[in-house]
Amino acid sequence: MNTRRSWWLIFFILSGSILLKLWMTEAHEFLARIKPHDDSLFLHLASSITDGHWLGDFNNRTLIKGPGYPLFIAVAHWLGVPLLMAQQILYALACIAAFLALLPLSRSRLAAVLVFLLLLFNPASFNDPVVSSAFRESFYLSLGLLLMASLIGLGAGDGRLTPRNLAWALLLGLTAAWLWITREESIWVMPGVAFVAAWYLPPWPWHRRSRWFSRLVLSLIPVFMVLFTVETIRSTNESHYNVRHVVDIKSPEFVSALGGLMNIHHDTFARTQVVSADALARAMAVSPSLAELAPGFVANRYPASFFIWTLRSAARQAGYYDEPENGRASLDLYGRIGDEISMACESGGLSCLDRAPSLRPPWLPQHWSYVPEALWQVTRDAVGFGGFNVYSMRYPSGADDAYISFSAGITGERPERRTNRWQKKLSETYLRSRELREYLMKRFVNIYQYLVPLLVLLALLIHGRRLYGSLRSRRYDPAAVAALLPLGSVLTLIAMLTYVLVTIWPVTRPLHTVYPLC
């Protein structure tokens, strides 16, 4: 087959499979859920953006999560694209980017096409209700894949200032910047970024065709884009709320307060209790600022692992979020709490751990016994594709009409079709069509549950052998080196989630970023 015909065949395969995926995932109706810490928060922030009021009035929830996902919802709203369709289109574009990045490294175009298809029909991209509600995991899934694709595309290039390499650098900058302002734990991407820098910048023998200066320019483009984006968000928050942070939970004041509370020794060990009732009582005895919030701790009882919400809700109840355009009152409060706890720890008024205040829960000797089980669980879930749901009405919406109407206005979806009362109005033709689409998605889930663990094991063996051969022969193998990028990021994220699972709560949602990388 000549080159032109093969490219036309590839075009039809890629476009046809994308259309099939979009048709199949149309079975999922939008789920309107009243979740003040997730779905409702993102939709209200996005609504404020579309109205031209940035993130709305300042309160205890405004800057606790990054604005990346609300900005995406707002962009989809401005473009007139329903939110679920926009998320599926973005994921399809991420798969195309991965195909283009891997094409120069693969030995055949067929192999690159098969990888594209494997990524496109990844069950994590139609796991209900994660991807059918206003939940940033679906958006983050695409960002993670785009980041890996752009890292590989830029790193595998010849390093010259060509349009192709500039396009990869710009895509990397855009993706990295948006990812950085979307989730608070995006530090997991740094091993991949550091590895690309070590692979790309030094004058290795395989860089003979390019100069060091051109590679430096291409590397600095995404760095400046990230810095510019972060600085823009900080400046915008400062002008609206007098708070110069992307998220104020990372401010020194809040870190000192929450980190100081977590550093207090507990009388008894509780695996996922970051601040015990006894530790909180002892902290109030030495911190007058914290004692002010006592009524709020009684009124706002979240699960033990969600103490961060309890603390901020208590501060709001005490009146520290009453100024809708000024966040300094709350940050000053947290700063005083942190200082008072720190002085009590230094003077011996409190028995504290010997570590600096941090948002990271303290690691205690008792936690080690939980590591093997937690590590196995996270690893198994990462490669096993278990627990996915494809049936839309397994989780019907219980929201009231006012919230359903609000969700429809900002997302462009029809969330009322997710309610039990609306199901009685749907035609038999529609229901049969949805049943067929759900059946196809379920078959994909079954295939991936058996196929992916074998492919992961096979990939590790093949790439390990190629990497060993490359090192032994001292010959550069770009495919073997490129495979280390997603592998390093996956292992880092698995380690982070294991830490969280052992110390805080059984989180699984961030694993959605891992699935396409496996």
JSON list of N, CA, C and O in Angstrom, two decimals, residues 110 142 178 210 216 279 289 317 323 410 422 429:
[
{"chain": "A", "resi": 110, "resn": "LEU", "atom": "N", "xyz": [0.88, 0.88, 12.08]},
{"chain": "A", "resi": 110, "resn": "LEU", "atom": "CA", "xyz": [-0.16, 0.03, 12.66]},
{"chain": "A", "resi": 110, "resn": "LEU", "atom": "C", "xyz": [-0.04, -0.01, 14.17]},
{"chain": "A", "resi": 110, "resn": "LEU", "atom": "O", "xyz": [-1.06, 0.05, 14.89]},
{"chain": "A", "resi": 142, "resn": "SER", "atom": "N", "xyz": [-7.68, 13.83, 30.66]},
{"chain": "A", "resi": 142, "resn": "SER", "atom": "CA", "xyz": [-7.19, 14.31, 29.37]},
{"chain": "A", "resi": 142, "resn": "SER", "atom": "C", "xyz": [-5.91, 15.12, 29.52]},
{"chain": "A", "resi": 142, "resn": "SER", "atom": "O", "xyz": [-4.99, 15.01, 28.70]},
{"chain": "A", "resi": 178, "resn": "TRP", "atom": "N", "xyz": [-2.36, 24.47, 32.58]},
{"chain": "A", "resi": 178, "resn": "TRP", "atom": "CA", "xyz": [-3.75, 24.19, 32.93]},
{"chain": "A", "resi": 178, "resn": "TRP", "atom": "C", "xyz": [-3.83, 23.08, 33.98]},
{"chain": "A", "resi": 178, "resn": "TRP", "atom": "O", "xyz": [-4.64, 23.12, 34.90]},
{"chain": "A", "resi": 210, "resn": "SER", "atom": "N", "xyz": [21.14, 19.15, 16.38]},
{"chain": "A", "resi": 210, "resn": "SER", "atom": "CA", "xyz": [20.59, 20.39, 16.93]},
{"chain": "A", "resi": 210, "resn": "SER", "atom": "C", "xyz": [21.60, 21.04, 17.87]},
{"chain": "A", "resi": 210, "resn": "SER", "atom": "O", "xyz": [22.46, 20.36, 18.44]},
{"chain": "A", "resi": 216, "resn": "LEU", "atom": "N", "xyz": [17.33, 24.65, 24.42]},
{"chain": "A", "resi": 216, "resn": "LEU", "atom": "CA", "xyz": [17.05, 25.47, 25.60]},
{"chain": "A", "resi": 216, "resn": "LEU", "atom": "C", "xyz": [15.83, 26.36, 25.36]},
{"chain": "A", "resi": 216, "resn": "LEU", "atom": "O", "xyz": [14.96, 26.49, 26.23]},
{"chain": "A", "resi": 279, "resn": "ALA", "atom": "N", "xyz": [-6.47, 16.38, 70.58]},
{"chain": "A", "resi": 279, "resn": "ALA", "atom": "CA", "xyz": [-5.44, 17.30, 70.10]},
{"chain": "A", "resi": 279, "resn": "ALA", "atom": "C", "xyz": [-6.04, 18.68, 69.84]},
{"chain": "A", "resi": 279, "resn": "ALA", "atom": "O", "xyz": [-5.41, 19.71, 70.12]},
{"chain": "A", "resi": 289, "resn": "SER", "atom": "N", "xyz": [-6.90, 32.27, 69.31]},
{"chain": "A", "resi": 289, "resn": "SER", "atom": "CA", "xyz": [-7.50, 32.45, 67.98]},
{"chain": "A", "resi": 289, "resn": "SER", "atom": "C", "xyz": [-8.26, 31.21, 67.56]},
{"chain": "A", "resi": 289, "resn": "SER", "atom": "O", "xyz": [-9.35, 31.29, 66.97]},
{"chain": "A", "resi": 317, "resn": "GLN", "atom": "N", "xyz": [-18.11, 30.37, 60.05]},
{"chain": "A", "resi": 317, "resn": "GLN", "atom": "CA", "xyz": [-19.17, 30.59, 61.03]},
{"chain": "A", "resi": 317, "resn": "GLN", "atom": "C", "xyz": [-18.78, 31.67, 62.03]},
{"chain": "A", "resi": 317, "resn": "GLN", "atom": "O", "xyz": [-19.65, 32.39, 62.55]},
{"chain": "A", "resi": 323, "resn": "GLU", "atom": "N", "xyz": [-16.40, 39.25, 54.47]},
{"chain": "A", "resi": 323, "resn": "GLU", "atom": "CA", "xyz": [-16.09, 40.27, 53.48]},
{"chain": "A", "resi": 323, "resn": "GLU", "atom": "C", "xyz": [-15.94, 39.60, 52.12]},
{"chain": "A", "resi": 323, "resn": "GLU", "atom": "O", "xyz": [-14.96, 38.88, 51.87]},
{"chain": "A", "resi": 410, "resn": "ILE", "atom": "N", "xyz": [-25.56, 26.18, 32.83]},
{"chain": "A", "resi": 410, "resn": "ILE", "atom": "CA", "xyz": [-24.11, 26.37, 32.75]},
{"chain": "A", "resi": 410, "resn": "ILE", "atom": "C", "xyz": [-23.43, 25.27, 31.96]},
{"chain": "A", "resi": 410, "resn": "ILE", "atom": "O", "xyz": [-22.38, 25.49, 31.35]},
{"chain": "A", "resi": 422, "resn": "TRP", "atom": "N", "xyz": [-38.30, 11.41, 34.96]},
{"chain": "A", "resi": 422, "resn": "TRP", "atom": "CA", "xyz": [-38.15, 11.66, 33.53]},
{"chain": "A", "resi": 422, "resn": "TRP", "atom": "C", "xyz": [-38.02, 10.37, 32.74]},
{"chain": "A", "resi": 422, "resn": "TRP", "atom": "O", "xyz": [-38.39, 10.32, 31.56]},
{"chain": "A", "resi": 429, "resn": "THR", "atom": "N", "xyz": [-37.62, 3.56, 21.77]},
{"chain": "A", "resi": 429, "resn": "THR", "atom": "CA", "xyz": [-36.49, 3.63, 20.84]},
{"chain": "A", "resi": 429, "resn": "THR", "atom": "C", "xyz": [-35.26, 4.21, 21.51]},
{"chain": "A", "resi": 429, "resn": "THR", "atom": "O", "xyz": [-34.14, 3.69, 21.36]}
]
